[in-house]
Short mmCIF file of C-alpha atoms and ligand atoms in Angstrom, two decimals:
data_model
loop_
_atom_site.label_atom_id
_atom_site.label_comp_id
_atom_site.label_asym_id
_atom_site.label_seq_id
_atom_site.Cartn_x
_atom_site.Cartn_y
_atom_site.Cartn_z
CA UNK A 1 97.59 -16.74 321.35
CA UNK A 2 98.19 -15.41 317.35
CA UNK A 3 101.36 -12.70 317.17
CA UNK A 4 100.27 -9.45 316.36
CA UNK A 5 101.02 -8.44 312.99
CA UNK A 6 101.89 -4.88 312.66
CA UNK A 7 101.34 -4.76 308.81
CA UNK A 8 97.42 -5.07 309.83
CA UNK A 9 94.44 -2.79 307.50
CA UNK A 10 94.06 -0.94 311.71
CA UNK A 11 97.64 -0.36 312.01
CA UNK A 12 98.38 1.01 308.61
CA UNK A 13 95.74 3.45 309.42
CA UNK A 14 96.59 3.80 313.01
CA UNK A 15 99.72 5.10 311.95
CA UNK A 16 98.09 7.27 308.87
CA UNK A 17 99.14 5.62 306.16
CA UNK A 18 95.85 4.63 305.06
CA UNK A 19 93.45 6.84 305.35
CA UNK A 20 89.53 6.78 307.54
CA UNK A 21 87.32 9.00 308.05
CA UNK A 22 86.97 9.40 312.11
CA UNK A 23 83.93 9.64 314.75
CA UNK A 24 87.12 9.93 318.08
CA UNK A 25 90.51 9.87 319.52
CA UNK A 26 91.43 9.78 321.99
CA UNK A 27 95.03 9.11 323.96
CA UNK A 28 94.08 5.20 324.01
CA UNK A 29 91.24 4.80 321.19
CA UNK A 30 90.56 5.86 317.68
CA UNK A 31 87.21 4.59 316.44
CA UNK A 32 85.56 5.07 312.39
CA UNK A 33 83.19 4.95 309.56
CA UNK A 34 82.90 1.22 308.71
CA UNK A 35 83.64 1.20 304.83
CA UNK A 36 81.48 -1.41 303.41
CA UNK A 37 79.05 -0.70 306.21
CA UNK A 38 76.34 -3.11 307.31
CA UNK A 39 74.17 -0.19 308.68
CA UNK A 40 72.71 3.24 308.98
CA UNK A 41 75.61 3.98 311.52
CA UNK A 42 78.83 1.03 311.38
CA UNK A 43 81.98 1.88 313.43
CA UNK A 44 85.06 0.43 313.87
CA UNK A 45 86.45 0.83 317.63
CA UNK A 46 90.16 -0.06 318.36
CA UNK A 47 92.20 0.06 320.99
CA UNK A 48 95.10 2.57 320.01
CA UNK A 49 97.22 -0.84 321.54
CA UNK A 50 99.11 -3.48 319.53
CA UNK A 51 96.72 -6.30 319.94
CA UNK A 52 95.40 -9.24 317.22
CA UNK A 53 92.19 -9.24 319.04
CA UNK A 54 89.28 -9.20 321.84
CA UNK A 55 91.49 -13.02 323.43
CA UNK A 56 94.60 -10.71 322.94
CA UNK A 57 93.87 -7.37 324.94
CA UNK A 58 91.66 -9.28 327.50
CA UNK A 59 93.95 -11.18 328.69
CA UNK A 60 97.02 -8.94 328.40
CA UNK A 61 95.46 -5.18 328.65
CA UNK A 62 96.07 -2.78 331.02
CA UNK A 63 92.77 -1.89 333.40
CA UNK A 64 92.92 1.75 332.08
CA UNK A 65 93.63 0.36 328.45
CA UNK A 66 90.61 -1.79 329.47
CA UNK A 67 88.99 1.49 330.74
CA UNK A 68 88.64 4.11 328.05
CA UNK A 69 87.59 1.59 325.50
CA UNK A 70 85.31 0.19 327.61
CA UNK A 71 83.57 3.95 327.89
CA UNK A 72 85.64 5.31 324.38
CA UNK A 73 82.43 2.61 323.23
CA UNK A 74 79.55 3.93 325.20
CA UNK A 75 80.65 7.37 324.77
CA UNK A 76 81.02 7.33 321.09
CA UNK A 77 77.00 5.47 321.09
CA UNK A 78 75.94 8.01 321.86
CA UNK A 79 77.63 10.61 320.84
CA UNK A 80 75.49 9.52 317.19
CA UNK A 81 72.57 8.88 319.19
CA UNK A 82 72.44 5.42 319.12
CA UNK A 83 71.55 5.67 323.54
CA UNK A 84 68.06 3.87 324.26
CA UNK A 85 65.62 6.17 324.59
CA UNK A 86 62.39 4.87 325.61
CA UNK A 87 61.17 2.97 323.30
CA UNK A 88 63.20 4.30 320.54
CA UNK A 89 67.49 4.26 319.58
CA UNK A 90 69.39 1.41 320.59
CA UNK A 91 72.35 -0.43 318.72
CA UNK A 92 74.36 -4.03 318.82
CA UNK A 93 78.15 -3.90 319.42
CA UNK A 94 80.50 -6.89 318.38
CA UNK A 95 83.78 -8.30 317.76
CA UNK A 96 84.60 -11.25 315.29
CA UNK A 97 87.58 -13.19 317.36
CA UNK A 98 89.28 -15.84 315.73
CA UNK A 99 88.48 -18.13 312.75
CA UNK A 100 85.91 -19.59 314.12
CA UNK A 101 84.64 -15.63 314.52
CA UNK A 102 85.17 -14.93 311.48
CA UNK A 103 87.25 -12.47 312.04
CA UNK A 104 88.72 -10.64 309.29
CA UNK A 105 91.57 -8.33 310.77
CA UNK A 106 94.10 -9.38 313.28
CA UNK A 107 93.74 -6.25 315.86
CA UNK A 108 91.18 -6.20 317.77
CA UNK A 109 87.75 -4.06 316.58
CA UNK A 110 84.77 -3.79 318.64
CA UNK A 111 81.99 -2.92 315.73
CA UNK A 112 78.82 -0.04 316.23
CA UNK A 113 75.95 -1.29 314.44
CA UNK A 114 72.13 1.31 314.69
CA UNK A 115 70.14 3.21 312.96
CA UNK A 116 67.67 0.44 311.89
CA UNK A 117 66.15 -2.57 313.69
CA UNK A 118 68.91 -5.02 313.16
CA UNK A 119 67.31 -8.46 314.17
CA UNK A 120 68.21 -11.13 316.40
CA UNK A 121 71.61 -12.60 317.19
CA UNK A 122 73.73 -14.58 314.72
CA UNK A 123 73.09 -15.75 311.01
CA UNK A 124 72.44 -19.35 311.13
CA UNK A 125 74.83 -21.07 308.11
P1 5GP B 201 86.13 -8.83 311.13
O1 5GP B 201 85.61 -8.67 309.44
O2 5GP B 201 87.84 -8.39 311.31
O3 5GP B 201 85.63 -8.03 311.96
O4 5GP B 201 85.64 -6.84 310.26
C1 5GP B 201 86.79 -6.06 309.92
C2 5GP B 201 86.14 -4.44 309.46
O5 5GP B 201 87.14 -3.43 308.39
C3 5GP B 201 85.36 -5.13 307.73
O6 5GP B 201 83.62 -4.69 308.02
C4 5GP B 201 85.05 -3.81 306.70
O7 5GP B 201 84.20 -3.55 305.72
C5 5GP B 201 86.54 -2.98 307.84
N1 5GP B 201 87.33 -2.95 307.25
C6 5GP B 201 88.19 -3.57 305.73
N2 5GP B 201 89.42 -2.76 305.63
C7 5GP B 201 88.89 -1.50 305.40
C8 5GP B 201 89.52 -0.72 305.66
O8 5GP B 201 90.64 0.39 304.86
N3 5GP B 201 88.83 0.77 306.29
C9 5GP B 201 88.01 1.39 307.54
N4 5GP B 201 87.22 1.93 306.98
N5 5GP B 201 86.84 -0.23 307.96
C10 5GP B 201 87.67 -1.52 306.80
#
């Protein structure tokens, strides 16, 4: 399993060394707008703990961290008006893991996309 790089960009955001447009913070979780949004709403949700990816998080995080993270993802979607409502609303969550997953920042994060129809699944290339 990969070793956590304490100088990755999200670690620096967590330490307050780099600014972010924060949308949510609690004991275990920070969420902020992606710097290059790919949908009308594009929020990054990260645990405060030092986990490289979902692979690392799912293996090592405490039940409290996992619960807090899962609850936060749903709450942030609702707070940002993305919850499904009748025929409207809805959103996508995505996490890239490692090389094949196309992960660029080695601190576990979930992308939350919404605000338009997002098409189906993943790019074919
Ligand atoms: P990944 O490819 O690792 O799943 O996604 C990394 C995401 O982080 C990208 O969508 C990229 O736009 C975003 N990102 C990279 N650097 C920064 C930054 O300094 N601030 C913010 N808010 N987002 C960033």
